């Protein structure tokens, strides 16, 4: 239904209004009902007090068109001028004079004679400029939608739903776009100052909040980095693997955005701060990584994955010399496809063998042997693109990172996924201040998602897939998301048969056509049942922190039918055990004389879930709680080292 309004009274001489705004509103309502627009001809102020004392409202066609003077001195601009719609002026005499008298506004003169046709259709009068107005309450609502990065078209759609129909909205899409431009211009001149003030206020509320920026010779911001306290605290436990990448189209300055992304004990992506750099040069990345290291108390990431950027690689080698750096396999394969695509299309057998060589090689020796055989068989040993890929093999081929912790990760998909989420919250028209606020919103969303997973793990019980006691044991150790992944491995063990090859060697053969993630390959498993030591050549335990289906298949063998008895973690996490529950578990190597197993389970729900194997050396001590057995391993890590016998007698 179109907007319905009562016919306003025609203005007459001596009509009184409380304020000038009331007089303007009444005359505009009357003008729209009649079919013409209104504008101010003049508004005069008192020289003594500076207050408005007189005003004149005229028809939108009053006056004559002002001829623009031609500037003969300056040349015409190269870019074409924007076309503008103009309204023909007819020197219409319609007008209303108002004057301030006795704290009121009085109509002193009124002329209602037009010299041009009036607009008869009500819906068309709404497009006259004087009748297009966004109410204050709707401006606040639009500002809220703008802060949520809702597109103007979606905002207009939502406003249409609220008003009932499009014609009921008293403004156009262009008016809405102009209002949004006004909102964006609020921080245009004070963007960095507002950003620094926001950082300072955040630091007052959160003592662990950290920020730092770098200025150039002209005192312009060249680099900036910030991180909140919760992310800094989380990094102490989840510094095992970091994904780093840059993205564009996030701010009006076109500065690349550089977020640091990690993985928590639920397998979720978490933020380790974010930075802006003016350019992607090695010097910019060196400053960013050094600042990141300063914020993290000097704790460098154990493993890091980036795209194939030489500036990043150089900076990582300088700042994180002991960190394992891996390039994104997807980016390298995409670049190879661009160069080799036409060549490989003609040789489908080479393309299939190339993909199998990269994906299905589990040791460097196996990869190199398969690669050499492949290039010799197909005569591409001297092909420059294949030569380049082989020379850079240690940077991207999965076989060289089988014993490094990159959980469920062979590409920068964590960073790419975060960038995709980021684009939903920000756009290229955002200021730095707008971006930082949206970044804080994303951080709150991540923390809520983590709390939800903690609640699911603590409160609810996972549905068991089988009656296997190993599954029951892992359900009390892993967090819920990781346990669901473990159940996938439990299901895959049915696709394998197991036969003993030696005293501690087992061969796990595939009995189906295909197993997700493993193909139809057979795997060799080393199992020392007495010491509780298991190792599979697929290295899933080392890569992802989850027991693979091949070890699980060996565990069902009559000679190996015992439960797991160990979980080992990173040494640098020991000092944080008393302050953190439900955290990440990493990898450390111990001698076989001290620990029976030195591989890892990375995702546990609490430190109380950690159990160590039987110890070779025990001593007894008597205290007020009775006789207890103490393990000699506790001399190094008292909070962890408890053997099975110690636990039974504790």
XYZ file of C-alpha atoms in Angstrom:
650
model
C 0.000 0.000 0.000
C 1.322 3.487 -0.819
C 2.035 5.892 2.010
C -1.135 7.521 3.350
C -1.016 11.001 4.895
C -3.598 13.651 5.729
C -3.823 16.710 3.472
C -1.807 19.469 5.185
C -3.358 22.889 5.624
C -2.392 25.424 2.993
C 0.025 27.977 4.478
C -1.512 31.397 5.013
C -0.268 34.733 6.266
C 0.200 35.007 10.024
C 0.341 31.226 10.446
C 2.614 30.498 13.408
C 5.139 27.715 14.022
C 7.231 26.917 17.080
C 10.478 26.477 15.156
C 11.835 27.036 11.675
C 12.120 23.259 11.276
C 8.384 22.942 11.929
C 7.638 25.564 9.293
C 9.901 23.811 6.791
C 8.347 20.414 7.522
C 4.797 21.739 7.106
C 5.595 23.505 3.837
C 7.333 20.420 2.430
C 4.330 18.240 3.267
C 2.072 20.737 1.515
C 4.449 20.969 -1.466
C 4.559 17.215 -1.963
C 0.773 17.034 -1.788
C 0.559 19.748 -4.464
C 3.332 18.275 -6.636
C 6.392 20.539 -6.376
C 9.653 20.695 -4.479
C 10.977 23.191 -1.958
C 14.357 24.753 -1.233
C 15.682 27.663 0.785
C 16.227 30.923 -1.011
C 17.949 32.537 1.959
C 18.293 32.310 5.736
C 19.391 35.446 7.552
C 20.913 35.707 11.012
C 20.874 38.544 13.511
C 24.094 40.536 13.607
C 23.706 40.957 17.362
C 22.951 37.408 18.511
C 23.796 35.297 15.463
C 20.420 33.533 15.595
C 18.197 32.981 12.547
C 15.555 35.680 12.253
C 14.260 35.412 8.663
C 14.013 32.767 5.950
C 12.439 32.245 2.564
C 11.344 28.879 1.114
C 10.753 28.814 -2.640
C 9.671 26.394 -5.352
C 12.382 24.104 -6.702
C 12.002 25.862 -10.080
C 12.415 29.366 -8.702
C 15.112 31.573 -10.170
C 17.024 31.196 -13.419
C 19.838 28.918 -14.472
C 23.249 30.379 -13.762
C 25.509 30.290 -16.770
C 28.880 28.811 -15.986
C 31.829 30.945 -16.979
C 34.301 29.339 -19.350
C 37.851 29.348 -18.013
C 40.018 29.995 -21.054
C 43.262 29.817 -19.066
C 42.923 26.226 -17.848
C 42.591 23.359 -20.326
C 39.644 20.999 -20.249
C 40.125 17.895 -18.079
C 41.134 14.730 -19.866
C 38.664 12.565 -17.962
C 35.064 13.132 -19.056
C 32.870 14.918 -16.554
C 30.148 12.953 -14.856
C 26.730 13.478 -16.339
C 24.316 15.135 -13.958
C 20.551 15.497 -14.203
C 19.427 19.092 -13.905
C 16.059 20.685 -13.194
C 14.942 23.492 -15.484
C 14.524 26.813 -13.658
C 11.452 28.814 -14.753
C 11.714 31.718 -12.277
C 8.633 30.379 -10.478
C 7.234 33.029 -8.067
C 5.915 30.532 -5.499
C 7.446 31.212 -2.122
C 6.837 31.481 1.633
C 8.489 34.095 3.872
C 8.781 33.417 7.593
C 10.038 35.710 10.327
C 10.888 35.180 13.983
C 8.515 37.057 16.333
C 7.926 36.553 20.070
C 9.776 33.179 20.208
C 7.782 31.868 17.238
C 8.031 31.820 13.467
C 5.289 33.657 11.617
C 4.423 33.456 7.917
C 4.653 37.039 6.647
C 4.124 36.406 2.929
C 2.830 33.497 0.832
C 2.625 33.083 -2.941
C 1.134 29.894 -4.389
C 1.068 30.708 -8.108
C 3.231 28.425 -10.241
C 4.304 29.115 -13.827
C 4.989 25.470 -14.645
C 3.017 22.219 -14.570
C 2.856 20.427 -11.213
C 3.558 16.738 -10.723
C 0.253 14.920 -10.353
C 1.529 11.429 -9.484
C 2.276 10.972 -5.801
C 5.014 8.363 -6.267
C 6.991 10.691 -8.550
C 7.071 13.570 -6.068
C 9.052 11.357 -3.715
C 12.033 11.656 -6.089
C 12.250 15.437 -5.719
C 15.322 16.313 -3.683
C 13.432 18.228 -0.997
C 11.234 15.186 -0.301
C 14.085 12.673 -0.086
C 15.106 12.416 3.539
C 16.557 9.677 5.710
C 15.135 9.984 9.249
C 17.596 10.090 12.138
C 16.483 6.725 13.540
C 16.941 5.087 10.136
C 20.381 6.673 9.817
C 21.391 4.976 13.059
C 19.978 1.684 11.805
C 21.842 2.052 8.509
C 25.032 2.815 10.444
C 24.560 -0.421 12.370
C 24.121 -2.351 9.121
C 27.181 -0.617 7.707
C 29.257 -1.669 10.714
C 28.251 -5.261 9.933
C 29.632 -4.788 6.379
C 26.237 -5.295 4.776
C 26.197 -4.250 1.132
C 24.061 -1.193 0.201
C 21.776 -3.313 -1.962
C 21.176 -5.708 0.926
C 20.577 -2.794 3.264
C 17.958 -1.381 0.914
C 16.336 -4.803 0.654
C 16.116 -5.012 4.447
C 14.688 -1.489 4.687
C 12.107 -2.380 2.057
C 10.992 -5.334 4.155
C 10.649 -3.074 7.186
C 8.681 -0.398 5.293
C 6.470 -2.893 3.492
C 7.341 -1.809 -0.055
C 9.990 0.141 -1.928
C 7.821 3.190 -2.631
C 7.276 3.712 1.080
C 11.000 4.485 1.550
C 11.496 8.228 1.373
C 14.937 8.107 -0.300
C 16.774 6.433 -3.146
C 19.699 4.056 -3.465
C 21.940 7.018 -4.252
C 20.903 8.792 -1.055
C 21.785 5.666 0.900
C 25.155 5.411 -0.871
C 25.899 9.055 -0.035
C 25.075 8.396 3.616
C 27.438 5.422 3.684
C 30.156 7.565 2.110
C 29.608 10.042 4.922
C 30.064 7.289 7.498
C 33.271 6.128 5.829
C 34.621 9.669 5.799
C 34.338 9.981 9.586
C 37.861 8.551 10.085
C 39.343 9.779 6.823
C 41.545 12.486 8.329
C 42.058 10.973 11.787
C 42.196 7.289 10.950
C 45.621 6.496 12.399
C 45.099 8.747 15.429
C 41.794 7.005 16.157
C 43.480 3.637 15.673
C 46.251 4.422 18.159
C 43.696 5.686 20.684
C 41.725 2.469 20.216
C 44.889 0.449 20.861
C 45.647 2.442 24.009
C 42.123 2.010 25.355
C 42.291 -1.731 24.584
C 45.597 -1.924 26.433
C 44.036 -0.282 29.493
C 41.283 -2.908 29.500
C 43.569 -5.827 28.613
C 47.088 -5.677 30.064
C 48.278 -8.352 27.613
C 47.125 -6.403 24.559
C 50.106 -5.618 22.321
C 50.576 -3.271 19.397
C 53.437 -1.712 17.522
C 53.801 0.396 14.410
C 56.598 1.708 12.227
C 56.778 5.159 10.625
C 58.671 6.167 7.513
C 60.712 9.338 6.963
C 57.529 11.336 6.386
C 55.927 10.106 9.632
C 53.492 7.940 7.711
C 52.612 4.468 8.959
C 54.635 1.883 7.087
C 53.854 -1.248 9.112
C 51.542 -2.060 11.985
C 50.837 -5.152 14.103
C 48.473 -5.862 17.006
C 47.273 -8.856 19.035
C 44.896 -9.182 21.975
C 45.708 -10.842 25.284
C 43.698 -14.031 24.743
C 45.544 -14.758 21.498
C 48.916 -14.183 23.155
C 48.023 -16.582 25.949
C 46.762 -19.186 23.496
C 49.964 -18.976 21.452
C 51.961 -20.384 24.377
C 50.172 -23.694 23.842
C 49.409 -23.648 20.117
C 52.690 -22.369 18.671
C 53.403 -25.717 16.999
C 52.034 -24.707 13.602
C 51.335 -21.271 12.113
C 49.904 -20.423 8.705
C 50.872 -17.051 7.254
C 49.650 -15.356 4.101
C 48.778 -11.872 2.850
C 45.546 -10.679 1.301
C 44.368 -7.527 -0.444
C 41.166 -5.482 -0.822
C 40.645 -4.964 2.904
C 41.245 -1.198 3.334
C 41.216 2.102 1.455
C 45.014 2.368 1.569
C 45.474 -0.881 -0.387
C 47.921 -2.126 2.252
C 48.322 -5.920 2.258
C 46.784 -7.537 5.317
C 48.965 -10.185 6.993
C 47.159 -12.356 9.592
C 48.867 -15.106 11.606
C 46.643 -18.199 11.885
C 47.119 -21.131 14.250
C 45.241 -24.316 15.181
C 43.796 -25.054 18.614
C 43.132 -28.381 20.309
C 39.722 -28.654 18.615
C 41.294 -28.360 15.162
C 39.838 -24.867 14.753
C 41.613 -21.882 13.243
C 42.608 -19.221 15.753
C 44.133 -15.777 15.287
C 47.620 -14.889 16.479
C 47.387 -11.224 15.651
C 47.313 -9.328 12.398
C 49.486 -6.816 10.611
C 49.514 -4.358 7.739
C 52.548 -3.766 5.549
C 52.969 -1.124 2.892
C 54.632 -3.541 0.494
C 55.615 -7.190 0.331
C 59.353 -6.644 0.523
C 61.696 -8.657 2.692
C 62.334 -5.660 4.992
C 58.611 -5.340 5.734
C 58.291 -9.035 6.574
C 61.416 -8.924 8.745
C 59.901 -6.100 10.801
C 56.575 -7.931 11.042
C 58.139 -11.250 12.132
C 60.431 -9.543 14.653
C 57.440 -7.703 16.113
C 55.500 -10.980 16.237
C 58.411 -12.588 18.065
C 58.526 -9.674 20.512
C 54.800 -9.979 21.212
C 55.167 -13.714 21.865
C 57.993 -13.336 24.352
C 60.626 -14.683 21.961
C 58.785 -17.968 21.327
C 59.097 -18.716 17.616
C 56.636 -21.080 15.878
C 57.831 -24.646 15.529
C 56.466 -24.980 11.989
C 55.191 -22.365 9.558
C 53.550 -22.645 6.146
C 53.344 -19.848 3.570
C 52.853 -19.411 -0.130
C 55.765 -19.378 -2.559
C 57.000 -15.874 -1.765
C 60.758 -15.337 -1.812
C 60.562 -12.243 0.421
C 58.709 -14.265 3.061
C 61.215 -17.103 2.852
C 64.162 -14.739 3.263
C 62.537 -13.031 6.268
C 61.643 -16.358 7.916
C 65.217 -17.602 7.550
C 66.494 -14.431 9.219
C 63.962 -14.171 12.071
C 62.940 -17.830 12.613
C 66.120 -19.769 11.790
C 65.051 -22.865 13.775
C 61.499 -22.966 12.414
C 60.540 -25.517 9.786
C 59.267 -23.560 6.785
C 57.000 -25.195 4.248
C 55.542 -23.772 1.049
C 51.923 -24.244 0.109
C 51.663 -27.254 -2.183
C 48.482 -25.952 -3.806
C 50.099 -22.720 -4.965
C 53.083 -24.553 -6.399
C 50.882 -27.087 -8.176
C 48.742 -24.273 -9.564
C 51.797 -22.480 -10.900
C 53.064 -25.735 -12.366
C 49.687 -26.360 -13.990
C 49.784 -22.942 -15.657
C 53.174 -23.730 -17.169
C 52.768 -27.462 -17.749
C 49.023 -27.646 -18.336
C 49.147 -27.763 -22.117
C 52.109 -30.123 -21.981
C 50.504 -32.556 -19.508
C 47.181 -32.624 -21.352
C 48.956 -34.292 -24.244
C 50.442 -36.860 -21.853
C 47.720 -38.047 -19.458
C 49.860 -40.929 -18.200
C 52.597 -38.488 -17.174
C 50.055 -36.259 -15.437
C 48.611 -39.167 -13.437
C 52.064 -40.438 -12.497
C 53.137 -36.897 -11.544
C 50.207 -36.496 -9.157
C 50.753 -39.947 -7.637
C 54.453 -39.260 -7.155
C 53.749 -36.091 -5.206
C 50.745 -37.275 -3.182
C 51.542 -40.937 -2.502
C 55.241 -40.781 -1.612
C 55.798 -41.169 2.130
C 59.582 -40.850 2.381
C 62.094 -38.624 0.589
C 63.846 -41.684 -0.779
C 60.602 -43.053 -2.220
C 59.742 -39.701 -3.805
C 63.155 -39.239 -5.374
C 63.216 -42.767 -6.737
C 59.717 -42.430 -8.250
C 60.518 -38.981 -9.663
C 63.719 -40.127 -11.368
C 61.940 -43.141 -12.833
C 59.071 -40.941 -14.038
C 61.166 -38.296 -15.797
C 63.337 -40.963 -17.429
C 60.382 -42.997 -18.628
C 58.628 -39.999 -20.193
C 61.771 -38.230 -21.386
C 61.282 -35.000 -19.392
C 64.462 -35.145 -17.316
C 65.758 -31.967 -19.004
C 62.446 -30.119 -19.039
C 63.101 -26.779 -17.236
C 59.809 -26.776 -15.310
C 60.320 -30.320 -14.018
C 63.921 -29.473 -13.156
C 62.772 -26.420 -11.184
C 60.123 -28.404 -9.263
C 62.677 -31.071 -8.382
C 65.229 -28.512 -7.183
C 62.623 -26.960 -4.874
C 61.268 -30.323 -3.688
C 62.402 -29.862 -0.087
C 60.161 -26.789 0.217
C 56.824 -28.259 -0.817
C 56.761 -32.032 -1.388
C 54.796 -33.698 1.473
C 57.292 -36.553 1.787
C 59.863 -34.170 3.296
C 57.477 -33.054 6.054
C 56.056 -36.378 7.204
C 57.651 -36.064 10.649
C 56.690 -32.400 11.080
C 53.518 -31.272 12.784
C 51.192 -29.786 10.136
C 47.820 -31.118 11.362
C 45.411 -31.753 8.477
C 47.387 -29.131 6.565
C 49.386 -29.224 3.340
C 48.400 -25.806 2.015
C 47.707 -22.322 3.353
C 44.022 -23.232 3.436
C 43.771 -21.985 7.021
C 44.887 -18.532 5.908
C 42.821 -18.694 2.735
C 39.748 -19.658 4.746
C 40.341 -16.835 7.193
C 40.784 -14.388 4.322
C 37.464 -15.539 2.861
C 35.772 -14.924 6.223
C 37.540 -11.582 6.487
C 36.138 -10.428 3.156
C 32.633 -10.890 4.581
C 33.398 -8.414 7.348
C 35.491 -5.807 5.529
C 35.692 -4.248 2.082
C 38.147 -2.065 0.145
C 36.394 1.101 1.376
C 37.130 0.375 5.051
C 39.525 2.486 7.063
C 42.118 0.885 9.340
C 39.911 1.722 12.316
C 36.931 -0.032 10.709
C 39.082 -3.055 9.895
C 40.385 -3.396 13.444
C 36.870 -3.289 14.871
C 35.737 -5.983 12.454
C 38.827 -8.022 13.313
C 37.855 -7.843 17.000
C 34.375 -9.058 16.031
C 35.886 -12.065 14.265
C 38.031 -12.774 17.325
C 34.940 -12.811 19.539
C 33.271 -15.204 17.129
C 36.294 -17.523 17.252
C 36.385 -17.486 21.044
C 32.671 -18.295 21.232
C 33.130 -21.192 18.801
C 35.989 -22.508 20.933
C 33.865 -22.249 24.082
C 31.092 -24.154 22.315
C 33.515 -26.956 21.446
C 34.792 -27.026 25.026
C 31.213 -27.385 26.217
C 30.466 -30.170 23.732
C 33.583 -32.037 24.821
C 32.932 -31.597 28.543
C 29.164 -31.861 28.807
C 28.111 -34.282 26.087
C 29.200 -37.816 25.259
C 30.268 -38.837 21.800
C 28.408 -41.666 20.115
C 30.656 -44.699 19.870
C 31.118 -46.401 16.552
C 32.198 -49.754 17.998
C 32.786 -51.582 21.264
C 36.549 -51.413 20.820
C 38.189 -50.408 24.137
C 40.686 -48.257 22.235
C 37.831 -46.092 20.972
C 36.530 -45.740 24.518
C 39.997 -44.786 25.724
C 40.467 -42.135 23.014
C 37.032 -40.652 23.647
C 38.269 -39.600 27.088
C 41.529 -38.164 25.705
C 40.733 -36.376 22.463
C 38.501 -33.342 22.126
C 35.233 -33.952 20.324
C 36.257 -32.766 16.842
C 39.485 -34.736 16.948
C 37.731 -37.804 18.287
C 35.358 -37.716 15.307
C 38.390 -37.732 13.040
C 39.790 -40.625 15.047
C 36.565 -42.531 14.505
C 37.158 -42.177 10.767
C 40.456 -43.988 11.263
C 38.663 -46.656 13.287
C 36.301 -47.268 10.401
C 39.150 -47.417 7.875
C 40.936 -50.205 9.729
C 38.328 -52.619 8.351
C 39.797 -52.007 4.899
C 43.116 -53.626 5.850
C 44.476 -57.018 6.727
C 47.464 -57.504 9.007
C 50.218 -60.078 8.982
C 53.336 -60.312 11.105
C 56.598 -60.104 9.145
C 59.047 -60.306 12.014
C 59.374 -59.980 15.753
C 58.407 -56.298 15.624
C 57.395 -55.794 11.990
C 53.850 -55.947 10.617
C 52.550 -55.455 7.088
C 49.106 -53.853 6.728
C 47.657 -54.610 3.275
C 44.670 -52.904 1.699
C 41.844 -55.329 0.912
C 39.545 -52.783 -0.755
C 39.930 -50.764 -3.925
C 40.425 -47.434 -2.186
C 40.787 -45.984 1.317
C 40.234 -42.221 1.696
C 43.553 -40.517 2.323
C 45.633 -43.625 1.716
C 44.578 -45.069 -1.640
C 45.264 -48.791 -2.021
C 48.811 -48.717 -0.703
C 50.184 -51.181 1.868
C 52.018 -49.882 4.933
C 54.683 -51.285 7.202
C 54.206 -50.814 10.953
C 56.916 -51.227 13.570
C 55.451 -52.394 16.899
C 57.308 -53.032 20.153
C 54.431 -54.300 22.259
C 56.489 -54.775 25.404
C 57.654 -51.153 25.437
C 54.444 -49.832 23.867
C 56.225 -48.338 20.848
C 54.398 -48.117 17.490
C 55.438 -46.427 14.261
C 53.764 -46.442 10.842
C 55.413 -45.305 7.657
C 52.359 -43.169 6.789
C 53.432 -40.882 9.697
C 49.911 -39.691 10.363
C 50.611 -39.735 14.083
C 53.543 -37.362 13.614
C 51.776 -35.129 11.048
C 48.263 -34.878 12.471
C 48.490 -36.151 16.041
C 45.968 -38.941 15.434
C 46.612 -42.655 15.577
C 46.358 -43.975 12.023
C 44.160 -46.873 10.977
C 47.249 -48.996 10.243
C 48.461 -48.877 13.847
C 44.895 -49.514 14.964
C 44.790 -52.547 12.669
C 48.012 -53.841 14.216
C 46.520 -53.258 17.664
C 43.770 -55.744 16.800
C 46.376 -58.405 16.054
C 46.445 -61.090 18.789
C 50.064 -60.286 19.574
C 49.366 -56.565 20.144
C 46.024 -56.493 21.914
C 46.768 -53.895 24.629
C 45.692 -50.308 25.184
C 47.828 -47.260 24.455
C 49.713 -46.010 27.464
C 51.479 -42.778 26.525
C 51.021 -39.262 25.366
C 54.119 -37.061 25.080
C 54.265 -33.299 24.642
C 56.523 -30.414 23.742
C 59.091 -29.561 26.423
C 58.364 -25.835 26.136
C 54.798 -26.435 27.333
C 55.739 -27.915 30.690
C 55.804 -24.611 32.559
C 52.229 -23.846 31.538
C 50.552 -27.057 32.643
C 49.130 -25.717 35.896
C 47.480 -22.766 34.155
C 45.851 -24.487 31.233
C 43.344 -27.299 30.833
C 42.143 -28.835 27.597
C 45.094 -27.813 25.461
C 47.398 -28.823 22.695
C 49.854 -31.667 22.855
C 53.010 -31.590 20.811
C 55.968 -33.806 20.026
C 59.238 -34.443 21.837
C 61.854 -37.121 21.463
C 63.082 -39.027 24.477
C 65.444 -41.953 24.635
C 63.876 -45.388 24.627
C 65.407 -46.014 28.030
C 63.256 -43.271 29.525
C 60.050 -43.573 27.543
C 58.658 -46.476 25.632
C 57.006 -44.312 22.978
C 58.142 -40.916 21.717
C 55.566 -40.160 19.075
C 52.678 -37.829 19.793
C 49.053 -37.211 20.440
C 48.541 -33.512 19.838
C 44.919 -33.030 20.744
C 43.843 -33.872 24.272
C 40.982 -32.535 26.333
C 42.888 -32.025 29.637
C 46.251 -32.661 31.224
C 44.597 -35.203 33.501
C 44.191 -37.362 30.381
C 47.961 -37.716 29.976
C 49.395 -41.122 30.881
C 52.984 -42.311 30.611
C 54.176 -45.899 30.152
C 55.481 -48.320 32.676
C 58.762 -47.229 34.185
C 61.837 -49.380 34.578
C 62.955 -47.780 37.859
C 60.777 -47.131 40.939
C 61.342 -45.945 44.469
C 58.953 -45.989 47.398
C 58.258 -43.151 49.774
C 55.918 -42.910 52.734
C 53.925 -39.793 53.531
C 50.770 -38.876 55.398
C 48.585 -40.430 52.737
C 50.130 -43.851 52.877
C 52.607 -45.736 50.758
C 53.132 -44.270 47.283
C 55.319 -45.295 44.413
C 57.358 -42.518 42.773
C 58.846 -42.719 39.356
C 62.432 -41.681 38.769
C 61.311 -39.858 35.615
C 59.760 -37.051 37.642
C 63.140 -35.425 38.185
C 62.662 -33.525 34.890
C 58.918 -33.163 34.445
C 57.160 -33.662 37.762
C 53.723 -32.697 36.504
C 53.763 -35.302 33.731
C 55.977 -38.232 34.541
C 53.771 -40.860 36.106
C 54.084 -44.436 35.005
C 51.133 -46.818 34.970
C 52.174 -48.479 38.225
C 52.577 -45.057 39.836
C 49.068 -44.123 38.815
C 47.620 -47.345 40.193
C 49.364 -46.820 43.534
C 48.858 -43.055 43.806
